[in-house]
C-alpha cells in the first residue's frame, strides 16, 4: 500500500495523511491517531530515504542506552521500551539509531549525532539525579524527550514518567495495612532518579505510621535476580528479619522468592513480597487474572510508545513548550502478600 491508497482508504487527502504521520501540530490528535492506526493495520511504512531527501531531515530518532553494568544491553525493560517506541516510529517512516555509552561518553555521542545530522531528535533513558545530559541537549537545541525525570528541573523539558513515589507509597501502605512493621526495600541504583523517588515514597508511608526505615533493611544496586536473592538471604538471616519485602523489579522479586524458598518459608504466608511490575512481554507477572506477585504495574512498552509520540510532536513543532505525562501504577493484588505470621 502506498500513501495514495492509504489516504483513499481513510477518505483524507494525501497531504493530511502525510502531515499526520509526521506529527504536524495543525493535524488534530484524533486524526493523527486514526491515520497511525490505519498505517499499522495495513503495514504502511513511508520510504525514509525518499522522505529524507524531500524534507532535509534524517528521518531517524536517537536512543542512547546507558552502559552502567554489563547486563544493561539485555535488560528486558529496555527491550520492551524500544519495542513500544519503534512501533510508533515505523508508522511515521522513522528509523531508530541505537547506541550504547557510558555516562561520561554520552555528551560526545550526542554532539556527534547532531553534527553529523544522523537524527532529528533524541529519547533520553534512565536519567540520574542531577543528570547533566538534559542541560546539554537543551543547549544543543535538539528536540528530545526524557523517559523519567530529574527532580531539580521537572518543568524545563518534556518528560514521561511513572509516579514512582506514589506507587511505592501505595505498596508500602498496603503492607502496613496488613500488619507488617519490619518491611525491607530492595531498590535499584539510587543514583537514578526513579529509585530515589521510590525510596522517598517508601519512607513517607512508614513515617505516616510513626515508623523509621531500618538501614539494615534497605539496599540499592543494579536490579538483577542474583542481587535480589543475595540481599533477601542476608536480611532473612538477621536477628530481626523482615516480614515483608518491597522490591523494585520483577527480576529482584524472583531472586527474593528464591531466597524465601531456600529458607523453607512460604511466599504470602511466612513472608510477603510486593514488587514493581513493568508489564514485560517476556517476563510477565503471571496473567491479568492470576498475578504471581502483588505489584504496582506500569507497562514500559506503553511508555516507549508515548515517548515516541511526544518526540514526533516536538520534531514537527520545535517551539512547543515543555509538557509532561505522569503515569500512575495501580496496585494489583496477588497471592504474594498477606498478614505477618503470628508468633
mmCIF file of C-alpha atoms in Angstrom:
data_model
loop_
_atom_site.group_PDB
_atom_site.id
_atom_site.type_symbol
_atom_site.label_atom_id
_atom_site.label_comp_id
_atom_site.label_asym_id
_atom_site.label_seq_id
_atom_site.Cartn_x
_atom_site.Cartn_y
_atom_site.Cartn_z
ATOM 1 C CA UNK A 1 0.000 0.000 0.000
ATOM 2 C CA UNK A 2 1.292 3.468 -0.906
ATOM 3 C CA UNK A 3 0.422 6.895 0.501
ATOM 4 C CA UNK A 4 -2.270 7.469 -2.124
ATOM 5 C CA UNK A 5 -4.017 4.183 -1.280
ATOM 6 C CA UNK A 6 -3.796 4.829 2.457
ATOM 7 C CA UNK A 7 -5.293 8.308 2.046
ATOM 8 C CA UNK A 8 -8.114 6.923 -0.127
ATOM 9 C CA UNK A 9 -8.962 4.227 2.412
ATOM 10 C CA UNK A 10 -9.351 6.933 5.073
ATOM 11 C CA UNK A 11 -11.191 9.456 2.900
ATOM 12 C CA UNK A 12 -8.448 12.012 3.545
ATOM 13 C CA UNK A 13 -6.080 13.947 1.305
ATOM 14 C CA UNK A 14 -2.533 12.686 0.833
ATOM 15 C CA UNK A 15 -1.263 15.932 2.367
ATOM 16 C CA UNK A 16 -3.317 15.398 5.544
ATOM 17 C CA UNK A 17 -2.150 11.804 5.882
ATOM 18 C CA UNK A 18 1.480 12.798 5.325
ATOM 19 C CA UNK A 19 1.243 15.593 7.889
ATOM 20 C CA UNK A 20 -0.465 13.268 10.390
ATOM 21 C CA UNK A 21 2.310 10.699 10.041
ATOM 22 C CA UNK A 22 4.935 13.402 10.517
ATOM 23 C CA UNK A 23 3.351 14.830 13.662
ATOM 24 C CA UNK A 24 2.468 18.277 12.306
ATOM 25 C CA UNK A 25 0.608 20.273 15.009
ATOM 26 C CA UNK A 26 -2.160 21.505 12.679
ATOM 27 C CA UNK A 27 -3.475 17.925 12.393
ATOM 28 C CA UNK A 28 -5.831 17.032 15.236
ATOM 29 C CA UNK A 29 -4.865 14.331 17.727
ATOM 30 C CA UNK A 30 -7.889 12.249 16.721
ATOM 31 C CA UNK A 31 -6.898 12.351 13.034
ATOM 32 C CA UNK A 32 -3.272 11.596 13.853
ATOM 33 C CA UNK A 33 -4.265 8.520 15.881
ATOM 34 C CA UNK A 34 -6.695 7.374 13.183
ATOM 35 C CA UNK A 35 -4.024 7.629 10.480
ATOM 36 C CA UNK A 36 -1.388 5.904 12.622
ATOM 37 C CA UNK A 37 -3.750 3.025 13.383
ATOM 38 C CA UNK A 38 -4.601 2.605 9.700
ATOM 39 C CA UNK A 39 -0.898 2.639 8.796
ATOM 40 C CA UNK A 40 -0.211 -0.104 11.345
ATOM 41 C CA UNK A 41 -3.195 -2.152 10.177
ATOM 42 C CA UNK A 42 -2.184 -2.009 6.524
ATOM 43 C CA UNK A 43 1.548 -2.361 7.159
ATOM 44 C CA UNK A 44 2.236 1.011 5.544
ATOM 45 C CA UNK A 45 5.690 2.460 6.081
ATOM 46 C CA UNK A 46 6.958 5.523 4.194
ATOM 47 C CA UNK A 47 10.320 5.300 2.432
ATOM 48 C CA UNK A 48 12.599 7.046 4.910
ATOM 49 C CA UNK A 49 15.364 7.669 2.357
ATOM 50 C CA UNK A 50 13.000 9.358 -0.093
ATOM 51 C CA UNK A 51 11.430 11.429 2.665
ATOM 52 C CA UNK A 52 14.840 12.400 3.973
ATOM 53 C CA UNK A 53 15.814 13.782 0.572
ATOM 54 C CA UNK A 54 12.480 15.580 0.237
ATOM 55 C CA UNK A 55 12.395 17.099 3.718
ATOM 56 C CA UNK A 56 16.070 17.520 4.531
ATOM 57 C CA UNK A 57 15.524 15.539 7.724
ATOM 58 C CA UNK A 58 17.402 12.437 8.866
ATOM 59 C CA UNK A 59 14.100 10.580 9.404
ATOM 60 C CA UNK A 60 15.669 8.914 12.429
ATOM 61 C CA UNK A 61 15.483 9.193 16.197
ATOM 62 C CA UNK A 62 18.419 8.501 18.512
ATOM 63 C CA UNK A 63 18.265 6.397 21.657
ATOM 64 C CA UNK A 64 21.420 6.072 23.743
ATOM 65 C CA UNK A 65 21.280 3.298 26.319
ATOM 66 C CA UNK A 66 23.377 3.876 29.442
ATOM 67 C CA UNK A 67 26.014 1.217 29.994
ATOM 68 C CA UNK A 68 26.145 1.240 33.791
ATOM 69 C CA UNK A 69 26.566 -2.516 34.075
ATOM 70 C CA UNK A 70 27.444 -5.367 31.730
ATOM 71 C CA UNK A 71 23.887 -6.707 31.631
ATOM 72 C CA UNK A 72 22.132 -3.459 30.710
ATOM 73 C CA UNK A 73 22.018 -4.296 26.989
ATOM 74 C CA UNK A 74 19.902 -7.390 27.730
ATOM 75 C CA UNK A 75 17.759 -5.679 30.351
ATOM 76 C CA UNK A 76 14.178 -6.691 29.442
ATOM 77 C CA UNK A 77 12.922 -3.218 30.433
ATOM 78 C CA UNK A 78 14.934 -1.634 27.639
ATOM 79 C CA UNK A 79 13.759 -4.286 25.181
ATOM 80 C CA UNK A 80 10.086 -3.573 25.811
ATOM 81 C CA UNK A 81 10.635 0.192 25.825
ATOM 82 C CA UNK A 82 12.370 0.057 22.431
ATOM 83 C CA UNK A 83 9.604 -2.170 21.047
ATOM 84 C CA UNK A 84 6.981 0.386 22.094
ATOM 85 C CA UNK A 85 8.903 3.310 20.636
ATOM 86 C CA UNK A 86 9.704 1.520 17.372
ATOM 87 C CA UNK A 87 6.061 0.549 16.876
ATOM 88 C CA UNK A 88 5.182 4.251 16.679
ATOM 89 C CA UNK A 89 8.253 5.425 14.776
ATOM 90 C CA UNK A 90 7.957 2.924 11.929
ATOM 91 C CA UNK A 91 4.424 4.069 11.118
ATOM 92 C CA UNK A 92 5.806 7.602 10.747
ATOM 93 C CA UNK A 93 8.607 6.473 8.433
ATOM 94 C CA UNK A 94 11.278 6.974 11.094
ATOM 95 C CA UNK A 95 14.190 4.709 11.897
ATOM 96 C CA UNK A 96 15.782 4.388 15.314
ATOM 97 C CA UNK A 97 19.517 4.840 15.815
ATOM 98 C CA UNK A 98 20.524 2.797 18.840
ATOM 99 C CA UNK A 99 23.785 3.384 20.692
ATOM 100 C CA UNK A 100 25.308 2.330 23.996
ATOM 101 C CA UNK A 101 27.559 4.612 26.012
ATOM 102 C CA UNK A 102 28.966 5.095 29.468
ATOM 103 C CA UNK A 103 27.635 8.192 31.208
ATOM 104 C CA UNK A 104 30.911 10.051 30.715
ATOM 105 C CA UNK A 105 30.908 9.292 26.970
ATOM 106 C CA UNK A 106 27.280 10.253 26.296
ATOM 107 C CA UNK A 107 27.837 14.040 25.738
ATOM 108 C CA UNK A 108 30.332 13.441 22.921
ATOM 109 C CA UNK A 109 27.979 10.921 21.341
ATOM 110 C CA UNK A 110 25.036 13.345 21.408
ATOM 111 C CA UNK A 111 27.151 16.078 19.830
ATOM 112 C CA UNK A 112 28.297 13.671 17.125
ATOM 113 C CA UNK A 113 24.723 12.654 16.303
ATOM 114 C CA UNK A 114 23.748 16.312 15.965
ATOM 115 C CA UNK A 115 26.770 17.486 13.955
ATOM 116 C CA UNK A 116 26.570 14.558 11.530
ATOM 117 C CA UNK A 117 22.816 15.058 11.049
ATOM 118 C CA UNK A 118 22.139 11.420 11.920
ATOM 119 C CA UNK A 119 18.963 12.059 13.922
ATOM 120 C CA UNK A 120 16.131 14.604 14.165
ATOM 121 C CA UNK A 121 15.539 14.086 17.867
ATOM 122 C CA UNK A 122 16.529 12.020 20.869
ATOM 123 C CA UNK A 123 14.943 9.934 23.603
ATOM 124 C CA UNK A 124 16.874 10.067 26.860
ATOM 125 C CA UNK A 125 16.617 6.973 29.054
ATOM 126 C CA UNK A 126 17.312 6.300 32.746
ATOM 127 C CA UNK A 127 18.176 9.821 33.995
ATOM 128 C CA UNK A 128 20.350 10.216 37.049
ATOM 129 C CA UNK A 129 19.568 12.645 39.852
ATOM 130 C CA UNK A 130 21.057 15.941 38.658
ATOM 131 C CA UNK A 131 21.656 14.464 35.188
ATOM 132 C CA UNK A 132 23.800 16.865 33.124
ATOM 133 C CA UNK A 133 22.628 15.413 29.793
ATOM 134 C CA UNK A 134 19.388 17.391 29.939
ATOM 135 C CA UNK A 135 21.138 20.780 30.096
ATOM 136 C CA UNK A 136 23.442 19.628 27.292
ATOM 137 C CA UNK A 137 20.588 18.654 24.983
ATOM 138 C CA UNK A 138 18.793 21.935 25.677
ATOM 139 C CA UNK A 139 21.983 23.837 24.760
ATOM 140 C CA UNK A 140 22.376 21.789 21.568
ATOM 141 C CA UNK A 141 18.834 22.716 20.517
ATOM 142 C CA UNK A 142 17.923 19.144 19.620
ATOM 143 C CA UNK A 143 14.283 18.055 20.186
ATOM 144 C CA UNK A 144 14.308 15.469 22.972
ATOM 145 C CA UNK A 145 12.056 13.740 25.452
ATOM 146 C CA UNK A 146 13.072 12.084 28.711
ATOM 147 C CA UNK A 147 11.778 8.734 29.929
ATOM 148 C CA UNK A 148 11.851 9.629 33.607
ATOM 149 C CA UNK A 149 12.892 12.996 35.000
ATOM 150 C CA UNK A 150 15.331 14.724 37.297
ATOM 151 C CA UNK A 151 13.901 16.396 40.343
ATOM 152 C CA UNK A 152 15.798 19.667 40.041
ATOM 153 C CA UNK A 153 14.403 20.621 36.631
ATOM 154 C CA UNK A 154 10.988 18.966 36.275
ATOM 155 C CA UNK A 155 9.406 21.851 34.356
ATOM 156 C CA UNK A 156 12.179 22.686 31.899
ATOM 157 C CA UNK A 157 11.854 19.836 29.396
ATOM 158 C CA UNK A 158 9.412 17.207 28.092
ATOM 159 C CA UNK A 159 9.203 14.032 30.131
ATOM 160 C CA UNK A 160 7.128 10.888 30.527
ATOM 161 C CA UNK A 161 7.364 9.231 33.914
ATOM 162 C CA UNK A 162 5.585 6.900 36.263
ATOM 163 C CA UNK A 163 4.730 8.432 39.629
ATOM 164 C CA UNK A 164 7.327 6.328 41.439
ATOM 165 C CA UNK A 165 6.928 7.961 44.848
ATOM 166 C CA UNK A 166 3.159 7.460 44.846
ATOM 167 C CA UNK A 167 3.455 3.859 43.627
ATOM 168 C CA UNK A 168 5.849 2.856 46.398
ATOM 169 C CA UNK A 169 3.894 4.791 48.994
ATOM 170 C CA UNK A 170 0.823 2.787 47.947
ATOM 171 C CA UNK A 171 2.723 -0.516 48.044
ATOM 172 C CA UNK A 172 4.164 0.215 51.477
ATOM 173 C CA UNK A 173 0.767 1.329 52.802
ATOM 174 C CA UNK A 174 -0.692 -1.992 51.597
ATOM 175 C CA UNK A 175 1.867 -3.938 53.640
ATOM 176 C CA UNK A 176 1.376 -1.701 56.671
ATOM 177 C CA UNK A 177 -2.390 -2.214 56.476
ATOM 178 C CA UNK A 178 -1.789 -5.974 56.567
ATOM 179 C CA UNK A 179 0.106 -5.507 59.849
ATOM 180 C CA UNK A 180 3.732 -5.579 58.685
ATOM 181 C CA UNK A 181 6.213 -3.383 60.522
ATOM 182 C CA UNK A 182 9.556 -4.929 59.500
ATOM 183 C CA UNK A 183 9.467 -4.116 55.775
ATOM 184 C CA UNK A 184 12.591 -4.358 53.610
ATOM 185 C CA UNK A 185 13.248 -2.282 50.492
ATOM 186 C CA UNK A 186 15.399 -3.876 47.774
ATOM 187 C CA UNK A 187 15.745 -0.930 45.425
ATOM 188 C CA UNK A 188 17.500 -0.063 42.165
ATOM 189 C CA UNK A 189 20.550 2.177 41.962
ATOM 190 C CA UNK A 190 19.645 5.289 43.949
ATOM 191 C CA UNK A 191 21.848 7.499 41.785
ATOM 192 C CA UNK A 192 18.968 7.078 39.332
ATOM 193 C CA UNK A 193 16.053 9.407 39.915
ATOM 194 C CA UNK A 194 13.294 6.776 39.764
ATOM 195 C CA UNK A 195 14.909 4.746 42.570
ATOM 196 C CA UNK A 196 15.366 7.805 44.770
ATOM 197 C CA UNK A 197 11.685 8.644 44.336
ATOM 198 C CA UNK A 198 10.703 5.068 45.195
ATOM 199 C CA UNK A 199 12.688 5.207 48.409
ATOM 200 C CA UNK A 200 11.044 8.541 49.276
ATOM 201 C CA UNK A 201 7.569 7.002 48.835
ATOM 202 C CA UNK A 202 8.541 4.023 50.992
ATOM 203 C CA UNK A 203 9.920 6.179 53.800
ATOM 204 C CA UNK A 204 6.968 8.578 53.698
ATOM 205 C CA UNK A 205 4.471 5.737 54.178
ATOM 206 C CA UNK A 206 6.457 4.400 57.124
ATOM 207 C CA UNK A 207 6.656 7.868 58.700
ATOM 208 C CA UNK A 208 2.871 8.246 58.472
ATOM 209 C CA UNK A 209 2.654 5.189 60.760
ATOM 210 C CA UNK A 210 5.265 6.529 63.182
ATOM 211 C CA UNK A 211 7.966 4.207 61.842
ATOM 212 C CA UNK A 212 11.519 4.817 60.666
ATOM 213 C CA UNK A 213 13.170 2.822 57.920
ATOM 214 C CA UNK A 214 15.783 0.406 59.242
ATOM 215 C CA UNK A 215 19.066 0.874 57.309
ATOM 216 C CA UNK A 216 19.727 -2.871 57.641
ATOM 217 C CA UNK A 217 16.539 -3.485 55.645
ATOM 218 C CA UNK A 218 17.315 -1.127 52.759
ATOM 219 C CA UNK A 219 19.653 -1.718 49.868
ATOM 220 C CA UNK A 220 20.233 -0.292 46.390
ATOM 221 C CA UNK A 221 22.090 -1.775 43.398
ATOM 222 C CA UNK A 222 21.701 -2.853 39.771
ATOM 223 C CA UNK A 223 18.418 -4.754 39.549
ATOM 224 C CA UNK A 224 19.208 -8.419 38.896
ATOM 225 C CA UNK A 225 17.825 -11.736 40.104
ATOM 226 C CA UNK A 226 21.121 -12.559 41.826
ATOM 227 C CA UNK A 227 21.063 -9.239 43.694
ATOM 228 C CA UNK A 228 17.537 -9.894 44.933
ATOM 229 C CA UNK A 229 18.491 -13.384 46.083
ATOM 230 C CA UNK A 230 21.671 -12.301 47.879
ATOM 231 C CA UNK A 231 20.062 -9.377 49.706
ATOM 232 C CA UNK A 232 16.997 -11.365 50.727
ATOM 233 C CA UNK A 233 19.209 -14.172 52.084
ATOM 234 C CA UNK A 234 21.214 -11.621 54.068
ATOM 235 C CA UNK A 235 18.138 -9.930 55.526
ATOM 236 C CA UNK A 236 16.375 -13.195 56.362
ATOM 237 C CA UNK A 237 19.445 -14.202 58.412
ATOM 238 C CA UNK A 238 19.243 -11.073 60.604
ATOM 239 C CA UNK A 239 18.314 -11.465 64.292
ATOM 240 C CA UNK A 240 15.160 -9.482 63.466
ATOM 241 C CA UNK A 241 14.390 -10.401 59.852
ATOM 242 C CA UNK A 242 11.768 -8.605 57.770
ATOM 243 C CA UNK A 243 8.263 -9.991 57.468
ATOM 244 C CA UNK A 244 7.819 -8.387 54.043
ATOM 245 C CA UNK A 245 9.879 -7.241 51.077
ATOM 246 C CA UNK A 246 9.200 -4.379 48.673
ATOM 247 C CA UNK A 247 11.269 -4.827 45.501
ATOM 248 C CA UNK A 248 11.890 -2.509 42.545
ATOM 249 C CA UNK A 249 11.623 -5.034 39.713
ATOM 250 C CA UNK A 250 10.340 -8.457 38.736
ATOM 251 C CA UNK A 251 13.918 -9.721 38.496
ATOM 252 C CA UNK A 252 14.582 -8.729 42.112
ATOM 253 C CA UNK A 253 11.266 -10.264 43.194
ATOM 254 C CA UNK A 254 12.141 -13.587 41.551
ATOM 255 C CA UNK A 255 15.501 -13.636 43.338
ATOM 256 C CA UNK A 256 13.798 -12.734 46.618
ATOM 257 C CA UNK A 257 11.314 -15.579 46.135
ATOM 258 C CA UNK A 258 14.204 -17.984 45.541
ATOM 259 C CA UNK A 259 15.731 -16.902 48.856
ATOM 260 C CA UNK A 260 12.405 -17.366 50.647
ATOM 261 C CA UNK A 261 12.126 -20.915 49.301
ATOM 262 C CA UNK A 262 15.751 -21.634 50.276
ATOM 263 C CA UNK A 263 14.888 -20.696 53.859
ATOM 264 C CA UNK A 264 11.961 -23.129 53.844
ATOM 265 C CA UNK A 265 9.396 -20.316 54.011
ATOM 266 C CA UNK A 266 6.123 -19.850 52.136
ATOM 267 C CA UNK A 267 5.503 -16.825 49.936
ATOM 268 C CA UNK A 268 2.479 -14.828 51.081
ATOM 269 C CA UNK A 269 2.215 -16.781 54.339
ATOM 270 C CA UNK A 270 5.525 -16.635 56.206
ATOM 271 C CA UNK A 271 6.939 -13.766 54.136
ATOM 272 C CA UNK A 272 5.199 -11.243 51.890
ATOM 273 C CA UNK A 273 6.598 -9.719 48.703
ATOM 274 C CA UNK A 274 5.296 -6.713 46.788
ATOM 275 C CA UNK A 275 7.151 -5.669 43.647
ATOM 276 C CA UNK A 276 7.049 -3.242 40.787
ATOM 277 C CA UNK A 277 5.959 -4.838 37.507
ATOM 278 C CA UNK A 278 6.906 -3.160 34.221
ATOM 279 C CA UNK A 279 4.402 -5.328 32.327
ATOM 280 C CA UNK A 280 7.245 -7.046 30.478
ATOM 281 C CA UNK A 281 6.406 -9.162 27.428
ATOM 282 C CA UNK A 282 8.973 -11.849 28.195
ATOM 283 C CA UNK A 283 8.799 -11.733 31.981
ATOM 284 C CA UNK A 284 5.118 -11.414 32.856
ATOM 285 C CA UNK A 285 3.759 -11.343 36.390
ATOM 286 C CA UNK A 286 1.536 -14.360 35.795
ATOM 287 C CA UNK A 287 -1.618 -13.332 33.952
ATOM 288 C CA UNK A 288 -4.021 -10.416 34.261
ATOM 289 C CA UNK A 289 -6.476 -12.680 36.065
ATOM 290 C CA UNK A 290 -3.919 -14.557 38.185
ATOM 291 C CA UNK A 291 -0.812 -12.496 39.059
ATOM 292 C CA UNK A 292 2.066 -14.199 40.869
ATOM 293 C CA UNK A 293 3.114 -11.170 42.904
ATOM 294 C CA UNK A 294 1.195 -8.300 44.402
ATOM 295 C CA UNK A 295 2.613 -5.471 42.314
ATOM 296 C CA UNK A 296 2.429 -1.876 41.198
ATOM 297 C CA UNK A 297 2.001 -2.244 37.434
ATOM 298 C CA UNK A 298 3.014 0.201 34.719
ATOM 299 C CA UNK A 299 3.682 -1.070 31.186
ATOM 300 C CA UNK A 300 7.083 0.121 29.958
ATOM 301 C CA UNK A 301 6.170 -0.712 26.334
ATOM 302 C CA UNK A 302 3.414 1.902 26.612
ATOM 303 C CA UNK A 303 5.996 4.355 27.966
ATOM 304 C CA UNK A 304 8.106 3.793 24.844
ATOM 305 C CA UNK A 305 5.155 4.486 22.570
ATOM 306 C CA UNK A 306 4.243 7.682 24.448
ATOM 307 C CA UNK A 307 7.854 8.902 24.320
ATOM 308 C CA UNK A 308 7.957 8.350 20.559
ATOM 309 C CA UNK A 309 4.623 10.130 20.022
ATOM 310 C CA UNK A 310 5.815 13.058 22.124
ATOM 311 C CA UNK A 311 9.089 13.314 20.217
ATOM 312 C CA UNK A 312 7.247 13.280 16.883
ATOM 313 C CA UNK A 313 5.244 16.302 18.065
ATOM 314 C CA UNK A 314 8.416 18.122 19.097
ATOM 315 C CA UNK A 315 10.127 17.402 15.785
ATOM 316 C CA UNK A 316 7.062 18.677 13.924
ATOM 317 C CA UNK A 317 6.808 21.784 16.102
ATOM 318 C CA UNK A 318 10.181 22.508 17.772
ATOM 319 C CA UNK A 319 8.874 25.620 19.566
ATOM 320 C CA UNK A 320 6.285 23.630 21.524
ATOM 321 C CA UNK A 321 6.626 24.469 25.246
ATOM 322 C CA UNK A 322 7.668 21.590 27.521
ATOM 323 C CA UNK A 323 4.832 19.314 28.561
ATOM 324 C CA UNK A 324 4.717 16.340 30.871
ATOM 325 C CA UNK A 325 2.998 12.969 31.129
ATOM 326 C CA UNK A 326 2.751 11.489 34.621
ATOM 327 C CA UNK A 327 1.515 7.882 34.639
ATOM 328 C CA UNK A 328 0.022 6.054 37.597
ATOM 329 C CA UNK A 329 0.858 2.462 38.565
ATOM 330 C CA UNK A 330 -2.170 0.766 40.131
ATOM 331 C CA UNK A 331 -1.659 -1.872 42.810
ATOM 332 C CA UNK A 332 -2.541 -5.361 41.570
ATOM 333 C CA UNK A 333 -3.220 -7.785 44.411
ATOM 334 C CA UNK A 334 -1.732 -11.273 44.123
ATOM 335 C CA UNK A 335 -1.072 -14.179 46.485
ATOM 336 C CA UNK A 336 2.410 -12.964 47.480
ATOM 337 C CA UNK A 337 1.177 -10.593 50.203
ATOM 338 C CA UNK A 338 -0.709 -11.389 53.389
ATOM 339 C CA UNK A 339 -0.630 -10.636 57.122
ATOM 340 C CA UNK A 340 2.599 -11.339 59.000
ATOM 341 C CA UNK A 341 2.725 -14.701 60.787
ATOM 342 C CA UNK A 342 1.522 -14.761 64.389
ATOM 343 C CA UNK A 343 4.427 -15.564 66.695
#
